[in-house]
Amino acid sequence: MVEDIVARFKDLYQAEPVVVRSPGRVNLIGEHTDYNEGFVLPAAINKEIYFAIAPNGTHTLRAHAYDLEESAEFDLNNVQRTNIGWANYLLGVVAQLQKAGHEVKGFNLVFGGNVPIGAGLSSSAAVECGLAYALNYLYAYGIERFDLVKMAQKAEHEYALVMCGIMDQFASMFGKHNHVVKLDCRSLEYQYYPFNINDYRIVLCDTQVKHSLASSEYNTRRQECETGVALLQKHYPHIHSLRDVTPEMLAQHQAEFDPVVYRRCTYVVQENLRVEEACQDLERGDLVAFGQKMFASHQGLQHDYEVSCPELDFLADQARHSDAVLGARMMGGGFGGCTINLVKLDQLDQFTRQMSEAYQAQYGITLKTYVAEIVDGSSLVPVDFSKK
Ligand code: GLA
């Protein structure tokens, strides 16, 4: 794949590029907690976007989206949102660099990869982080990795108009081979945990649906959480987010809550506790207990946070009743995309066959499954040009 992208770059621009890779992500547990200043437990995976890039001595960005076979040019002296969807992820990053006072000189770019789009594996974060990383390298801005993450997140807010939390961009940049990383989304402290699942595999089951509710409901959930916080602040002035709220505080003031807001807040408070407990399970090497928390997370997302959908619930249910599976749940924003499953290696084929048959019978859709391997975050790709 990366060879094809480099070859296309040479064809289009007759020059040798720098090559960067940036991965998509999974999240083991801790969903819809990032924008509530809580905890998440993601990992970067071997679904990646590649960037072949080089300065072109102009003030123009010449970009080619390899997978879509589309090209476009943009004046870097006048960067603004465009109606070309994929280009907004690039321009959003350029705009953030410029806002921070960095000069972005013209460059040529070919990018593409194998992160499925709309599957909830954060292809957009991979694009944003990859370009931020590449430009930081190319023009030696000397920007810290964490600041690149924040710029990539801002690019998503301002150019893709999705008010995402920080998890996806963080995971793409800070992933580590065979580790999951617990991020405290308030302090931004993080800790790697070895994820040695020799006898198991992370399997993603892609519903291949994306309900149109996804982004509007995402923003609604954020507001519902803020409503809950505002209510509790009257009693507990020190609290700043649902991160500061305990189950006891919620229970004590239940009568004052709108029932929907109450369920939303309950889910977030419980999910934060689950991430902390799940990390303790990892420290003890207790994957069975870890898997149980994944199932519980799905229940909360389905019934209390209500960001699941019938297709995800069906796959999570099937997994719960399979003895090949330690844990399963919907992953990411919801309303479609993938479930994440911890599956026994020796039952992997049987699991994918059974899930595919069941999904086909229920929805008439051929299930896509991916076995995710955990890889390092954004990095340079050494390319040996002497070979070609
Ligand atoms: C999307 C967002 C993330 C996070 C998840 C839900 O992936 O981009 O910031 O909020 O949904 O956990």
PDB file of C-alpha atoms in Angstrom, residues 61 74 76 78-82 84-100 104 107 109 124 127-129 131-132 135 147-161 169:
ATOM      1  CA  LEU A  61      -1.232  22.741  -1.271  1.00  0.00           C
ATOM      2  CA  PHE A  74      -5.646  25.121  -2.218  1.00  0.00           C
ATOM      3  CA  LEU A  76      -2.242  28.433   1.624  1.00  0.00           C
ATOM      4  CA  ASN A  78      -6.238  31.927   2.188  1.00  0.00           C
ATOM      5  CA  VAL A  79      -7.175  28.757   4.050  1.00  0.00           C
ATOM      6  CA  GLN A  80     -10.868  28.173   4.713  1.00  0.00           C
ATOM      7  CA  ARG A  81     -13.397  25.334   4.888  1.00  0.00           C
ATOM      8  CA  THR A  82     -14.294  23.770   1.568  1.00  0.00           C
ATOM      9  CA  ILE A  84     -14.622  18.836  -0.506  1.00  0.00           C
ATOM     10  CA  GLY A  85     -15.132  16.623   2.539  1.00  0.00           C
ATOM     11  CA  TRP A  86     -11.717  14.936   2.714  1.00  0.00           C
ATOM     12  CA  ALA A  87      -9.837  18.202   2.181  1.00  0.00           C
ATOM     13  CA  ASN A  88     -11.282  19.755   5.327  1.00  0.00           C
ATOM     14  CA  TYR A  89      -9.250  17.380   7.503  1.00  0.00           C
ATOM     15  CA  LEU A  90      -6.078  18.625   5.813  1.00  0.00           C
ATOM     16  CA  LEU A  91      -6.999  22.299   5.706  1.00  0.00           C
ATOM     17  CA  GLY A  92      -8.156  22.165   9.321  1.00  0.00           C
ATOM     18  CA  VAL A  93      -4.665  21.114  10.367  1.00  0.00           C
ATOM     19  CA  VAL A  94      -2.981  23.763   8.211  1.00  0.00           C
ATOM     20  CA  ALA A  95      -5.269  26.413   9.734  1.00  0.00           C
ATOM     21  CA  GLN A  96      -4.297  25.360  13.276  1.00  0.00           C
ATOM     22  CA  LEU A  97      -0.585  25.537  12.454  1.00  0.00           C
ATOM     23  CA  GLN A  98      -1.042  28.985  10.962  1.00  0.00           C
ATOM     24  CA  LYS A  99      -3.057  30.137  13.993  1.00  0.00           C
ATOM     25  CA  ALA A 100      -0.188  29.038  16.207  1.00  0.00           C
ATOM     26  CA  VAL A 104       3.095  26.591   6.169  1.00  0.00           C
ATOM     27  CA  PHE A 107       3.589  21.222  -0.383  1.00  0.00           C
ATOM     28  CA  LEU A 109       0.724  15.394  -0.914  1.00  0.00           C
ATOM     29  CA  SER A 124     -10.381  11.290  10.309  1.00  0.00           C
ATOM     30  CA  VAL A 127      -5.591  11.936   8.615  1.00  0.00           C
ATOM     31  CA  GLU A 128      -5.366  14.955  10.908  1.00  0.00           C
ATOM     32  CA  CYS A 129      -2.600  13.510  13.067  1.00  0.00           C
ATOM     33  CA  LEU A 131      -0.587  15.597   8.366  1.00  0.00           C
ATOM     34  CA  ALA A 132       0.216  17.454  11.591  1.00  0.00           C
ATOM     35  CA  LEU A 135       4.337  19.083   8.472  1.00  0.00           C
ATOM     36  CA  ASP A 147       0.290  19.974  21.046  1.00  0.00           C
ATOM     37  CA  LEU A 148      -0.036  18.246  17.677  1.00  0.00           C
ATOM     38  CA  VAL A 149      -2.835  16.145  19.196  1.00  0.00           C
ATOM     39  CA  LYS A 150      -4.661  19.269  20.368  1.00  0.00           C
ATOM     40  CA  MET A 151      -4.266  20.916  16.965  1.00  0.00           C
ATOM     41  CA  ALA A 152      -5.641  17.813  15.253  1.00  0.00           C
ATOM     42  CA  GLN A 153      -8.637  17.820  17.613  1.00  0.00           C
ATOM     43  CA  LYS A 154      -9.245  21.529  16.915  1.00  0.00           C
ATOM     44  CA  ALA A 155      -9.073  20.816  13.191  1.00  0.00           C
ATOM     45  CA  GLU A 156     -11.940  18.349  13.670  1.00  0.00           C
ATOM     46  CA  HIS A 157     -13.962  20.923  15.637  1.00  0.00           C
ATOM     47  CA  GLU A 158     -13.464  23.803  13.245  1.00  0.00           C
ATOM     48  CA  TYR A 159     -13.227  22.171   9.818  1.00  0.00           C
ATOM     49  CA  ALA A 160     -15.159  18.891  10.189  1.00  0.00           C
ATOM     50  CA  LEU A 161     -17.570  20.557  12.637  1.00  0.00           C
ATOM     51  CA  GLN A 169      -6.252  12.021  18.052  1.00  0.00           C
TER      52      GLN A 169
END
